[in-house]
mmCIF file with all atom_site columns, C-alpha atoms in Angstrom:
data_model
loop_
_atom_site.group_PDB
_atom_site.id
_atom_site.type_symbol
_atom_site.label_atom_id
_atom_site.label_alt_id
_atom_site.label_comp_id
_atom_site.label_asym_id
_atom_site.label_entity_id
_atom_site.label_seq_id
_atom_site.pdbx_PDB_ins_code
_atom_site.Cartn_x
_atom_site.Cartn_y
_atom_site.Cartn_z
_atom_site.occupancy
_atom_site.B_iso_or_equiv
_atom_site.pdbx_formal_charge
_atom_site.auth_seq_id
_atom_site.auth_comp_id
_atom_site.auth_asym_id
_atom_site.auth_atom_id
_atom_site.pdbx_PDB_model_num
ATOM 1   C CA . MET W 1 1   ? 0.130   0.387   0.112   1.00 0.00 ? 1   MET W CA 1
ATOM 2   C CA . ASN W 1 2   ? 1.001   3.760   -0.746  1.00 0.00 ? 2   ASN W CA 1
ATOM 3   C CA . GLN W 1 3   ? 0.844   6.848   1.379   1.00 0.00 ? 3   GLN W CA 1
ATOM 4   C CA . ARG W 1 4   ? -2.750  7.607   -0.881  1.00 0.00 ? 4   ARG W CA 1
ATOM 5   C CA . ASP W 1 5   ? -3.786  4.643   1.339   1.00 0.00 ? 5   ASP W CA 1
ATOM 6   C CA . SER W 1 6   ? -3.949  6.117   4.006   1.00 0.00 ? 6   SER W CA 1
ATOM 7   C CA . VAL W 1 7   ? -5.298  9.419   2.860   1.00 0.00 ? 7   VAL W CA 1
ATOM 8   C CA . ARG W 1 8   ? -9.227  10.449  2.291   1.00 0.00 ? 8   ARG W CA 1
ATOM 9   C CA . THR W 1 9   ? -9.579  12.168  -0.896  1.00 0.00 ? 9   THR W CA 1
ATOM 10  C CA . PRO W 1 10  ? -11.959 15.303  -0.889  1.00 0.00 ? 10  PRO W CA 1
ATOM 11  C CA . LYS W 1 11  ? -14.874 15.070  -0.827  1.00 0.00 ? 11  LYS W CA 1
ATOM 12  C CA . ALA W 1 12  ? -15.327 16.519  -4.685  1.00 0.00 ? 12  ALA W CA 1
ATOM 13  C CA . VAL W 1 13  ? -12.724 14.914  -6.106  1.00 0.00 ? 13  VAL W CA 1
ATOM 14  C CA . HIS W 1 14  ? -14.837 11.105  -4.359  1.00 0.00 ? 14  HIS W CA 1
ATOM 15  C CA . HIS W 1 15  ? -17.520 12.326  -6.164  1.00 0.00 ? 15  HIS W CA 1
ATOM 16  C CA . GLN W 1 16  ? -15.627 13.217  -9.502  1.00 0.00 ? 16  GLN W CA 1
ATOM 17  C CA . CYS W 1 17  ? -14.343 10.094  -9.806  1.00 0.00 ? 17  CYS W CA 1
ATOM 18  C CA . MET W 1 18  ? -17.642 8.450   -8.902  1.00 0.00 ? 18  MET W CA 1
ATOM 19  C CA . TRP W 1 19  ? -19.535 10.156  -11.944 1.00 0.00 ? 19  TRP W CA 1
ATOM 20  C CA . ILE W 1 20  ? -16.589 9.146   -14.217 1.00 0.00 ? 20  ILE W CA 1
ATOM 21  C CA . ILE W 1 21  ? -17.184 5.848   -13.319 1.00 0.00 ? 21  ILE W CA 1
ATOM 22  C CA . ARG W 1 22  ? -21.073 5.897   -13.449 1.00 0.00 ? 22  ARG W CA 1
ATOM 23  C CA . ASP W 1 23  ? -20.681 6.993   -16.377 1.00 0.00 ? 23  ASP W CA 1
ATOM 24  C CA . LEU W 1 24  ? -18.460 4.370   -18.226 1.00 0.00 ? 24  LEU W CA 1
ATOM 25  C CA . ASP W 1 25  ? -20.548 3.276   -20.615 1.00 0.00 ? 25  ASP W CA 1
ATOM 26  C CA . ARG W 1 26  ? -20.818 6.168   -22.845 1.00 0.00 ? 26  ARG W CA 1
ATOM 27  C CA . LEU W 1 27  ? -16.798 6.433   -22.912 1.00 0.00 ? 27  LEU W CA 1
ATOM 28  C CA . TYR W 1 28  ? -16.693 3.447   -24.237 1.00 0.00 ? 28  TYR W CA 1
ATOM 29  C CA . ARG W 1 29  ? -18.757 4.376   -27.009 1.00 0.00 ? 29  ARG W CA 1
ATOM 30  C CA . LEU W 1 30  ? -16.931 7.790   -27.369 1.00 0.00 ? 30  LEU W CA 1
ATOM 31  C CA . ASP W 1 31  ? -13.951 5.266   -27.060 1.00 0.00 ? 31  ASP W CA 1
ATOM 32  C CA . ALA W 1 32  ? -15.072 2.943   -30.217 1.00 0.00 ? 32  ALA W CA 1
ATOM 33  C CA . ILE W 1 33  ? -15.612 6.327   -32.679 1.00 0.00 ? 33  ILE W CA 1
ATOM 34  C CA . HIS W 1 34  ? -12.488 7.411   -31.349 1.00 0.00 ? 34  HIS W CA 1
ATOM 35  C CA . ARG W 1 35  ? -10.257 4.463   -32.223 1.00 0.00 ? 35  ARG W CA 1
ATOM 36  C CA . HIS W 1 36  ? -12.621 4.093   -35.845 1.00 0.00 ? 36  HIS W CA 1
ATOM 37  C CA . GLY W 1 37  ? -10.550 6.514   -36.501 1.00 0.00 ? 37  GLY W CA 1
ATOM 38  C CA . ARG W 1 38  ? -10.678 9.320   -39.679 1.00 0.00 ? 38  ARG W CA 1
ATOM 39  C CA . ARG W 1 39  ? -8.480  10.020  -43.042 1.00 0.00 ? 39  ARG W CA 1
ATOM 40  C CA . ASP W 1 40  ? -6.523  12.938  -43.186 1.00 0.00 ? 40  ASP W CA 1
ATOM 41  C CA . ASP W 1 41  ? -8.674  14.297  -46.025 1.00 0.00 ? 41  ASP W CA 1
ATOM 42  C CA . GLU W 1 42  ? -11.984 14.536  -43.333 1.00 0.00 ? 42  GLU W CA 1
ATOM 43  C CA . LEU W 1 43  ? -13.444 16.735  -40.458 1.00 0.00 ? 43  LEU W CA 1
ATOM 44  C CA . VAL W 1 44  ? -15.244 15.080  -38.232 1.00 0.00 ? 44  VAL W CA 1
ATOM 45  C CA . PHE W 1 45  ? -17.897 15.495  -35.874 1.00 0.00 ? 45  PHE W CA 1
ATOM 46  C CA . TYR W 1 46  ? -18.651 12.439  -33.994 1.00 0.00 ? 46  TYR W CA 1
ATOM 47  C CA . GLU W 1 47  ? -22.865 12.296  -32.659 1.00 0.00 ? 47  GLU W CA 1
ATOM 48  C CA . ASP W 1 48  ? -23.864 10.927  -29.143 1.00 0.00 ? 48  ASP W CA 1
ATOM 49  C CA . GLU W 1 49  ? -27.238 9.699   -28.364 1.00 0.00 ? 49  GLU W CA 1
ATOM 50  C CA . ASN W 1 50  ? -28.536 13.717  -27.791 1.00 0.00 ? 50  ASN W CA 1
ATOM 51  C CA . CYS W 1 51  ? -27.750 14.085  -31.407 1.00 0.00 ? 51  CYS W CA 1
ATOM 52  C CA . ARG W 1 52  ? -25.247 16.788  -30.256 1.00 0.00 ? 52  ARG W CA 1
ATOM 53  C CA . CYS W 1 53  ? -21.874 16.891  -31.625 1.00 0.00 ? 53  CYS W CA 1
ATOM 54  C CA . ILE W 1 54  ? -18.693 15.623  -29.955 1.00 0.00 ? 54  ILE W CA 1
ATOM 55  C CA . SER W 1 55  ? -15.150 16.901  -31.031 1.00 0.00 ? 55  SER W CA 1
ATOM 56  C CA . SER W 1 56  ? -12.379 14.051  -31.403 1.00 0.00 ? 56  SER W CA 1
ATOM 57  C CA . ASP W 1 57  ? -11.049 16.053  -27.932 1.00 0.00 ? 57  ASP W CA 1
ATOM 58  C CA . VAL W 1 58  ? -14.107 14.470  -26.608 1.00 0.00 ? 58  VAL W CA 1
ATOM 59  C CA . ALA W 1 59  ? -13.562 11.296  -27.806 1.00 0.00 ? 59  ALA W CA 1
ATOM 60  C CA . GLU W 1 60  ? -9.676  11.154  -27.061 1.00 0.00 ? 60  GLU W CA 1
ATOM 61  C CA . GLU W 1 61  ? -10.637 12.179  -23.147 1.00 0.00 ? 61  GLU W CA 1
ATOM 62  C CA . ALA W 1 62  ? -13.159 10.002  -23.169 1.00 0.00 ? 62  ALA W CA 1
ATOM 63  C CA . SER W 1 63  ? -9.854  6.856   -24.136 1.00 0.00 ? 63  SER W CA 1
ATOM 64  C CA . ARG W 1 64  ? -8.275  8.790   -21.594 1.00 0.00 ? 64  ARG W CA 1
ATOM 65  C CA . LYS W 1 65  ? -10.410 8.202   -18.495 1.00 0.00 ? 65  LYS W CA 1
ATOM 66  C CA . ILE W 1 66  ? -10.932 4.916   -19.916 1.00 0.00 ? 66  ILE W CA 1
ATOM 67  C CA . GLU W 1 67  ? -6.870  4.255   -19.566 1.00 0.00 ? 67  GLU W CA 1
ATOM 68  C CA . CYS W 1 68  ? -6.727  5.869   -15.676 1.00 0.00 ? 68  CYS W CA 1
ATOM 69  C CA . ILE W 1 69  ? -9.839  4.187   -14.595 1.00 0.00 ? 69  ILE W CA 1
ATOM 70  C CA . LYS W 1 70  ? -8.317  0.249   -15.997 1.00 0.00 ? 70  LYS W CA 1
ATOM 71  C CA . SER W 1 71  ? -4.820  1.183   -14.302 1.00 0.00 ? 71  SER W CA 1
ATOM 72  C CA . ALA W 1 72  ? -6.571  2.714   -11.050 1.00 0.00 ? 72  ALA W CA 1
ATOM 73  C CA . LEU W 1 73  ? -8.067  -1.604  -10.800 1.00 0.00 ? 73  LEU W CA 1
ATOM 74  C CA . LEU W 1 74  ? -5.382  -2.819  -10.802 1.00 0.00 ? 74  LEU W CA 1
ATOM 75  C CA . ALA W 1 75  ? -4.149  -1.229  -7.555  1.00 0.00 ? 75  ALA W CA 1
ATOM 76  C CA . ILE W 1 76  ? -6.544  -3.511  -6.213  1.00 0.00 ? 76  ILE W CA 1
ATOM 77  C CA . PRO W 1 77  ? -6.600  -7.651  -5.598  1.00 0.00 ? 77  PRO W CA 1
ATOM 78  C CA . GLU W 1 78  ? -8.067  -9.328  -8.717  1.00 0.00 ? 78  GLU W CA 1
ATOM 79  C CA . GLU W 1 79  ? -11.082 -10.678 -6.740  1.00 0.00 ? 79  GLU W CA 1
ATOM 80  C CA . TYR W 1 80  ? -13.155 -7.701  -5.945  1.00 0.00 ? 80  TYR W CA 1
ATOM 81  C CA . ARG W 1 81  ? -12.087 -4.991  -9.573  1.00 0.00 ? 81  ARG W CA 1
ATOM 82  C CA . MET W 1 82  ? -15.208 -6.800  -11.387 1.00 0.00 ? 82  MET W CA 1
ATOM 83  C CA . ASP W 1 83  ? -17.435 -6.548  -8.217  1.00 0.00 ? 83  ASP W CA 1
ATOM 84  C CA . ILE W 1 84  ? -16.503 -2.977  -7.235  1.00 0.00 ? 84  ILE W CA 1
ATOM 85  C CA . LEU W 1 85  ? -16.895 -1.533  -10.934 1.00 0.00 ? 85  LEU W CA 1
ATOM 86  C CA . GLU W 1 86  ? -19.653 -2.499  -11.494 1.00 0.00 ? 86  GLU W CA 1
ATOM 87  C CA . SER W 1 87  ? -21.373 -1.402  -7.807  1.00 0.00 ? 87  SER W CA 1
ATOM 88  C CA . ILE W 1 88  ? -20.237 2.018   -8.591  1.00 0.00 ? 88  ILE W CA 1
ATOM 89  C CA . ALA W 1 89  ? -20.878 1.961   -12.702 1.00 0.00 ? 89  ALA W CA 1
ATOM 90  C CA . GLU W 1 90  ? -25.043 0.383   -12.327 1.00 0.00 ? 90  GLU W CA 1
ATOM 91  C CA . GLY W 1 91  ? -25.487 0.110   -8.909  1.00 0.00 ? 91  GLY W CA 1
ATOM 92  C CA . VAL W 1 92  ? -25.154 -3.280  -8.363  1.00 0.00 ? 92  VAL W CA 1
ATOM 93  C CA . LYS W 1 93  ? -25.002 -4.721  -4.777  1.00 0.00 ? 93  LYS W CA 1
ATOM 94  C CA . LEU W 1 94  ? -22.007 -6.328  -3.855  1.00 0.00 ? 94  LEU W CA 1
ATOM 95  C CA . PRO W 1 95  ? -21.174 -10.115 -2.523  1.00 0.00 ? 95  PRO W CA 1
ATOM 96  C CA . VAL W 1 96  ? -21.055 -11.345 0.387   1.00 0.00 ? 96  VAL W CA 1
ATOM 97  C CA . ILE W 1 97  ? -17.289 -13.145 -0.306  1.00 0.00 ? 97  ILE W CA 1
ATOM 98  C CA . ALA W 1 98  ? -15.739 -10.227 1.763   1.00 0.00 ? 98  ALA W CA 1
ATOM 99  C CA . HIS W 1 99  ? -16.342 -8.071  5.066   1.00 0.00 ? 99  HIS W CA 1
ATOM 100 C CA . GLU W 1 100 ? -18.327 -4.926  4.545   1.00 0.00 ? 100 GLU W CA 1
ATOM 101 C CA . ASN W 1 101 ? -14.998 -3.067  5.243   1.00 0.00 ? 101 ASN W CA 1
ATOM 102 C CA . THR W 1 102 ? -12.892 -4.970  2.622   1.00 0.00 ? 102 THR W CA 1
ATOM 103 C CA . TRP W 1 103 ? -15.293 -3.566  -0.094  1.00 0.00 ? 103 TRP W CA 1
ATOM 104 C CA . LYS W 1 104 ? -14.240 -0.004  1.761   1.00 0.00 ? 104 LYS W CA 1
ATOM 105 C CA . LYS W 1 105 ? -10.843 0.082   2.033   1.00 0.00 ? 105 LYS W CA 1
ATOM 106 C CA . TRP W 1 106 ? -10.411 -1.078  -1.634  1.00 0.00 ? 106 TRP W CA 1
ATOM 107 C CA . LYS W 1 107 ? -13.576 0.985   -2.893  1.00 0.00 ? 107 LYS W CA 1
ATOM 108 C CA . ARG W 1 108 ? -11.690 4.015   -1.341  1.00 0.00 ? 108 ARG W CA 1
ATOM 109 C CA . VAL W 1 109 ? -7.767  2.733   -2.593  1.00 0.00 ? 109 VAL W CA 1
ATOM 110 C CA . PHE W 1 110 ? -9.226  2.493   -6.089  1.00 0.00 ? 110 PHE W CA 1
ATOM 111 C CA . ILE W 1 111 ? -11.002 6.534   -5.715  1.00 0.00 ? 111 ILE W CA 1
ATOM 112 C CA . SER W 1 112 ? -8.174  7.517   -5.129  1.00 0.00 ? 112 SER W CA 1
ATOM 113 C CA . GLU W 1 113 ? -5.359  5.958   -7.008  1.00 0.00 ? 113 GLU W CA 1
ATOM 114 C CA . LEU W 1 114 ? -8.269  6.640   -9.972  1.00 0.00 ? 114 LEU W CA 1
ATOM 115 C CA . ALA W 1 115 ? -8.287  10.109  -8.813  1.00 0.00 ? 115 ALA W CA 1
ATOM 116 C CA . SER W 1 116 ? -4.363  10.467  -9.219  1.00 0.00 ? 116 SER W CA 1
ATOM 117 C CA . ASN W 1 117 ? -4.621  9.351   -12.459 1.00 0.00 ? 117 ASN W CA 1
ATOM 118 C CA . LEU W 1 118 ? -6.728  11.399  -14.052 1.00 0.00 ? 118 LEU W CA 1
ATOM 119 C CA . LYS W 1 119 ? -4.344  13.943  -12.064 1.00 0.00 ? 119 LYS W CA 1
ATOM 120 C CA . LEU W 1 120 ? -7.446  15.510  -9.356  1.00 0.00 ? 120 LEU W CA 1
ATOM 121 C CA . ILE W 1 121 ? -5.437  14.977  -6.740  1.00 0.00 ? 121 ILE W CA 1
#
């Protein structure tokens, strides 16, 4: 464990991270559009589910956020990763395979790592 694990993430930063994780489905859609690529002679604007144009900068930022989430997940044991991610992103109840305090600890580590990766702390 590193020094960040023992320090609480500021409340506002914690909430930002939670909403970025909850936005994961949309981020994956934007990332897929971004990876589709474009030709040099094209000017591309992407359309999201709300029929708004999205610039390539937004799609690139989505890719960056996904990478930050994936990297933060590596800071917690593998057996907790998907359950923690699903509980935050989709509101799925955490299984009873571990004590509530264990889940809280690894969730805190995940959020702290994500905040660091996103350069919010």
